Structures are given as C-alpha cells and as structure tokens.
XYZ file of N, CA and C in Angstrom:
315
model
N -16.039 -34.814 -69.036
C -15.314 -33.727 -70.075
C -15.858 -32.589 -69.920
N -16.744 -32.243 -69.007
C -16.666 -31.265 -67.989
C -15.939 -31.496 -66.481
N -15.101 -32.197 -66.669
C -14.815 -32.179 -65.568
C -13.067 -31.042 -65.867
N -13.262 -31.988 -67.418
C -11.600 -30.556 -68.171
C -12.305 -29.375 -69.323
N -13.335 -29.271 -68.964
C -13.500 -27.794 -68.618
C -13.283 -27.200 -67.282
N -13.795 -27.686 -66.777
C -13.658 -27.092 -65.282
C -12.049 -26.810 -64.872
N -11.150 -28.206 -65.286
C -9.751 -27.723 -64.905
C -9.338 -27.010 -66.358
N -10.246 -26.272 -67.063
C -9.464 -25.508 -67.702
C -8.839 -24.032 -67.333
N -10.959 -24.337 -67.002
C -11.207 -22.780 -66.379
C -10.644 -22.763 -65.589
N -9.895 -23.397 -64.588
C -8.020 -23.212 -63.531
C -7.540 -22.691 -63.969
N -6.746 -22.458 -64.952
C -5.649 -23.245 -65.598
C -5.802 -21.919 -66.073
N -6.726 -21.161 -67.033
C -7.174 -19.362 -67.244
C -6.980 -18.547 -66.281
N -7.289 -18.960 -64.939
C -7.401 -18.493 -63.084
C -5.811 -18.449 -63.202
N -5.522 -18.822 -62.982
C -3.961 -19.135 -62.593
C -3.142 -18.638 -63.819
N -3.777 -18.294 -64.999
C -2.885 -17.268 -65.689
C -3.407 -16.125 -65.535
N -4.397 -15.318 -65.154
C -4.545 -14.227 -64.635
C -4.010 -13.734 -63.810
N -4.451 -14.693 -62.472
C -2.819 -14.542 -60.727
C -1.441 -14.484 -62.551
N -0.798 -15.395 -62.489
C 0.786 -15.209 -62.645
C 0.848 -14.086 -63.708
N -0.207 -13.325 -64.328
C -0.016 -12.777 -65.832
C -0.610 -10.629 -64.290
N -0.744 -10.580 -63.341
C -0.982 -10.030 -62.581
C 0.715 -9.952 -61.528
N 1.170 -10.447 -61.602
C 2.083 -10.529 -60.797
C 3.846 -10.899 -61.812
N 3.802 -10.545 -63.780
C 5.207 -10.472 -64.187
C 4.823 -8.900 -64.928
N 6.186 -7.970 -63.776
C 6.076 -6.854 -64.916
C 7.280 -6.978 -66.562
N 6.645 -6.203 -66.649
C 7.273 -5.625 -67.830
C 7.681 -4.330 -68.180
N 8.442 -4.022 -69.277
C 9.170 -2.867 -69.386
C 8.858 -2.122 -70.794
N 8.277 -1.202 -70.097
C 8.873 -0.477 -71.719
C 9.659 1.220 -71.872
N 11.127 1.972 -71.704
C 12.166 2.319 -72.305
C 12.442 3.118 -74.232
N 12.543 4.237 -72.977
C 12.790 5.513 -74.566
C 13.592 6.201 -73.539
N 15.090 6.638 -74.863
C 16.358 6.828 -74.475
C 17.464 6.349 -73.209
N 17.415 4.788 -74.320
C 17.724 4.358 -72.972
C 17.744 3.986 -71.052
N 16.444 4.359 -71.592
C 16.542 4.060 -69.426
C 16.081 5.093 -69.070
N 15.753 6.367 -69.783
C 15.734 7.917 -69.263
C 14.113 7.665 -68.380
N 12.600 7.469 -70.016
C 11.920 7.033 -68.899
C 11.503 5.589 -69.780
N 10.738 5.477 -68.435
C 10.703 3.710 -68.218
C 9.475 3.638 -67.855
N 8.351 2.602 -68.124
C 7.496 2.216 -67.446
C 6.922 0.893 -67.264
N 6.527 0.165 -66.220
C 6.658 -0.409 -65.977
C 5.498 -0.786 -65.790
N 5.149 -1.582 -66.352
C 3.364 -2.666 -66.188
C 3.539 -4.181 -65.736
N 2.226 -5.157 -66.245
C 1.578 -6.016 -65.271
C 1.755 -6.289 -66.399
N 1.447 -8.153 -66.843
C 1.070 -8.714 -68.408
C 0.023 -8.981 -68.391
N -1.093 -8.204 -67.652
C -1.900 -8.143 -68.223
C -2.560 -6.671 -68.074
N -1.195 -5.651 -68.332
C -1.802 -4.715 -68.318
C -1.928 -3.972 -67.783
N -1.439 -3.870 -66.852
C -1.903 -2.127 -66.366
C -1.077 -1.504 -65.298
N -0.771 -0.777 -66.282
C 0.517 0.437 -65.988
C 1.309 0.366 -64.360
N 1.591 -0.010 -63.837
C 2.508 0.104 -62.232
C 2.934 1.777 -62.231
N 4.031 1.859 -62.894
C 4.860 3.316 -62.683
C 5.609 3.433 -64.395
N 5.480 4.733 -63.786
C 6.559 5.661 -64.669
C 7.856 6.598 -64.452
N 8.473 6.245 -64.168
C 10.164 6.654 -64.402
C 10.687 7.562 -65.463
N 11.261 9.137 -64.912
C 11.451 10.085 -66.363
C 12.954 10.355 -65.287
N 14.358 10.155 -65.869
C 14.615 10.128 -64.988
C 15.268 12.349 -64.971
N 15.534 12.839 -63.828
C 15.559 14.192 -63.276
C 16.391 14.654 -63.738
N 17.507 14.097 -64.705
C 18.475 15.046 -65.375
C 18.030 14.929 -66.471
N 17.501 13.966 -67.356
C 16.806 14.131 -68.978
C 15.645 15.152 -68.655
N 15.079 14.627 -67.741
C 13.966 16.337 -67.069
C 13.870 17.347 -67.589
N 15.288 17.489 -66.546
C 15.959 19.018 -66.612
C 16.084 19.349 -68.518
N 16.566 18.536 -69.252
C 17.614 18.926 -69.936
C 15.909 18.595 -71.400
N 14.712 18.052 -71.620
C 13.609 19.103 -72.247
C 13.453 20.233 -72.638
N 13.206 19.710 -74.230
C 13.279 21.058 -74.214
C 11.642 21.729 -74.694
N 10.563 20.667 -74.700
C 9.257 21.017 -74.562
C 9.043 19.302 -73.657
N 7.826 20.274 -73.628
C 6.519 18.886 -73.058
C 5.948 18.557 -73.576
N 6.184 18.553 -75.127
C 5.452 17.263 -76.677
C 6.532 16.972 -76.580
N 7.538 16.232 -76.659
C 8.714 15.878 -76.039
C 8.742 14.972 -75.321
N 8.104 15.447 -74.199
C 8.621 14.547 -72.622
C 7.418 13.236 -73.539
N 5.884 14.302 -73.796
C 4.410 12.770 -74.116
C 4.776 12.278 -75.618
N 5.984 12.808 -76.086
C 5.504 11.757 -77.062
C 6.578 10.488 -77.044
N 8.329 11.054 -75.927
C 8.517 9.588 -75.342
C 8.193 8.872 -74.501
N 6.835 9.672 -74.014
C 6.349 8.390 -72.752
C 5.226 7.757 -73.604
N 4.542 7.604 -74.942
C 3.716 7.222 -75.827
C 4.682 6.042 -75.845
N 5.788 7.128 -77.059
C 6.306 5.286 -77.462
C 7.109 4.003 -76.002
N 7.340 4.539 -74.641
C 7.704 3.471 -73.444
C 6.569 3.083 -73.258
N 4.705 3.707 -72.899
C 4.137 2.567 -72.765
C 2.988 1.842 -73.707
N 3.579 2.141 -75.006
C 3.095 1.490 -76.258
C 4.110 -0.032 -76.140
N 5.476 0.447 -75.746
C 6.377 -1.188 -75.797
C 5.952 -2.066 -74.633
N 5.727 -1.151 -73.297
C 5.401 -1.932 -72.173
C 3.931 -2.654 -71.887
N 3.396 -2.546 -73.380
C 2.217 -2.748 -73.558
C 2.647 -3.767 -74.711
N 2.645 -3.952 -75.760
C 3.476 -5.228 -76.238
C 3.848 -6.224 -75.753
N 4.649 -5.451 -74.856
C 5.704 -6.685 -74.077
C 4.604 -7.917 -73.497
N 3.826 -6.731 -72.246
C 2.631 -7.487 -71.857
C 1.608 -8.575 -73.151
N 1.309 -8.382 -73.718
C 1.030 -7.918 -74.933
C 1.739 -9.583 -74.968
N 2.400 -10.365 -75.310
C 3.628 -10.886 -75.619
C 3.407 -11.522 -74.882
N 3.396 -12.005 -73.028
C 3.636 -12.588 -72.389
C 2.210 -12.868 -72.339
N 1.131 -12.588 -72.642
C -0.476 -13.159 -72.449
C -0.238 -13.792 -73.647
N 0.020 -13.610 -74.606
C -0.983 -14.590 -74.948
C 0.648 -15.659 -75.524
N 1.879 -15.940 -74.797
C 2.555 -16.676 -74.474
C 1.871 -17.899 -73.508
N 1.265 -16.922 -72.818
C 0.523 -17.941 -71.364
C -1.012 -18.185 -72.186
N -1.602 -17.994 -72.555
C -3.085 -18.514 -73.299
C -2.229 -19.229 -74.519
N -1.936 -19.426 -75.069
C -0.902 -20.412 -75.555
C -0.849 -21.730 -74.913
N -0.317 -21.688 -73.649
C -0.087 -22.792 -73.466
C -1.858 -23.159 -72.664
N -2.567 -21.994 -72.273
C -3.328 -23.232 -71.596
C -4.908 -23.129 -72.947
N -4.375 -22.815 -73.906
C -5.754 -23.651 -74.730
C -5.272 -24.979 -75.211
N -3.462 -25.062 -75.051
C -3.168 -26.100 -75.400
C -3.049 -27.859 -74.975
N -3.309 -27.199 -73.529
C -3.550 -27.720 -72.394
C -5.603 -28.185 -72.841
N -6.215 -27.353 -72.938
C -7.323 -27.352 -73.155
C -7.897 -28.235 -73.835
N -7.141 -28.087 -75.427
C -6.951 -29.044 -76.693
C -6.618 -29.494 -76.594
N -5.956 -30.560 -75.434
C -4.734 -31.811 -75.072
C -6.287 -32.442 -74.806
N -7.163 -31.745 -74.022
C -7.211 -32.590 -73.270
C -8.511 -32.703 -73.618
N -9.384 -32.171 -74.326
C -10.398 -32.292 -75.100
C -10.751 -33.293 -76.195
N -9.171 -33.658 -76.946
C -8.885 -34.496 -77.977
C -9.869 -35.445 -78.206
N -10.796 -35.660 -76.887
C -11.715 -38.027 -77.339
C -13.634 -36.555 -78.143
N -13.323 -35.416 -78.060
C -14.717 -34.707 -78.597
C -14.688 -35.190 -79.522
N -14.254 -35.856 -80.745
C -14.214 -35.859 -81.684
C -15.526 -37.263 -81.980
N -15.191 -38.631 -80.949
C -16.587 -39.430 -81.017
C -17.302 -39.064 -80.412
N -17.554 -37.840 -79.552
C -19.088 -37.058 -79.619
C -19.969 -37.235 -80.467
N -18.996 -37.094 -81.527
C -19.348 -36.057 -83.298
C -19.546 -38.089 -84.655
N -19.917 -38.933 -83.302
C -19.180 -40.490 -84.155
C -17.650 -40.905 -84.926
N -17.049 -39.990 -84.971
C -15.893 -39.559 -85.975
C -14.737 -40.845 -84.976
C-alpha cells in the first residue's frame, strides 16, 4: 500500500513538472493583447501590439483588456491542471482499489 502511495506522490510531482512546462494563452482584440502563462498558473509573458497600443484612447481600456486576457490564460491553466490531476487521481484510485479489503469488504 505504501508503495502505491509513493508511486502516486511521484506521479503528482511529474505532473507538477509537466504543468510548469506547458504554456497556455489568453488573448483579446484578436491577439493584439496576449498573455502567456504556464499551466501551473505562472504568468510568463504579456504582449501588446505596438500599433494597437498607439490607437488606445485611455489607460483604463488597456487595463480592462489585460484583465480579460490574464483571466483567459489562467482559466486555460486551470483546465489543463485539472485534466492532469484527474489522470493522477484515477491512477491513484485504481491502484488503491484493494483498500476495501482492509475494512473486511
């Protein structure tokens, strides 16, 4: 049983490393405002198209667009993270399927 728990812990660490290496994106204005994040929810890059930046009338509009792009990137990161963790959970539950025998079932 402890062997299975150790394997599950190792898989979780592998997932964490994989999430760190996966990039997700959030965009607004057809990609003129773009945010790149890791699937472990670390913002890596914010890009604003130069021409689009010159067209903006006010700072508040840019701030709003950045918030939308950031939230899109973070939502994608959450989706990827959940999918990866679901795989680990299924492996863990599948590997511990015999736990019911501990309780006489």
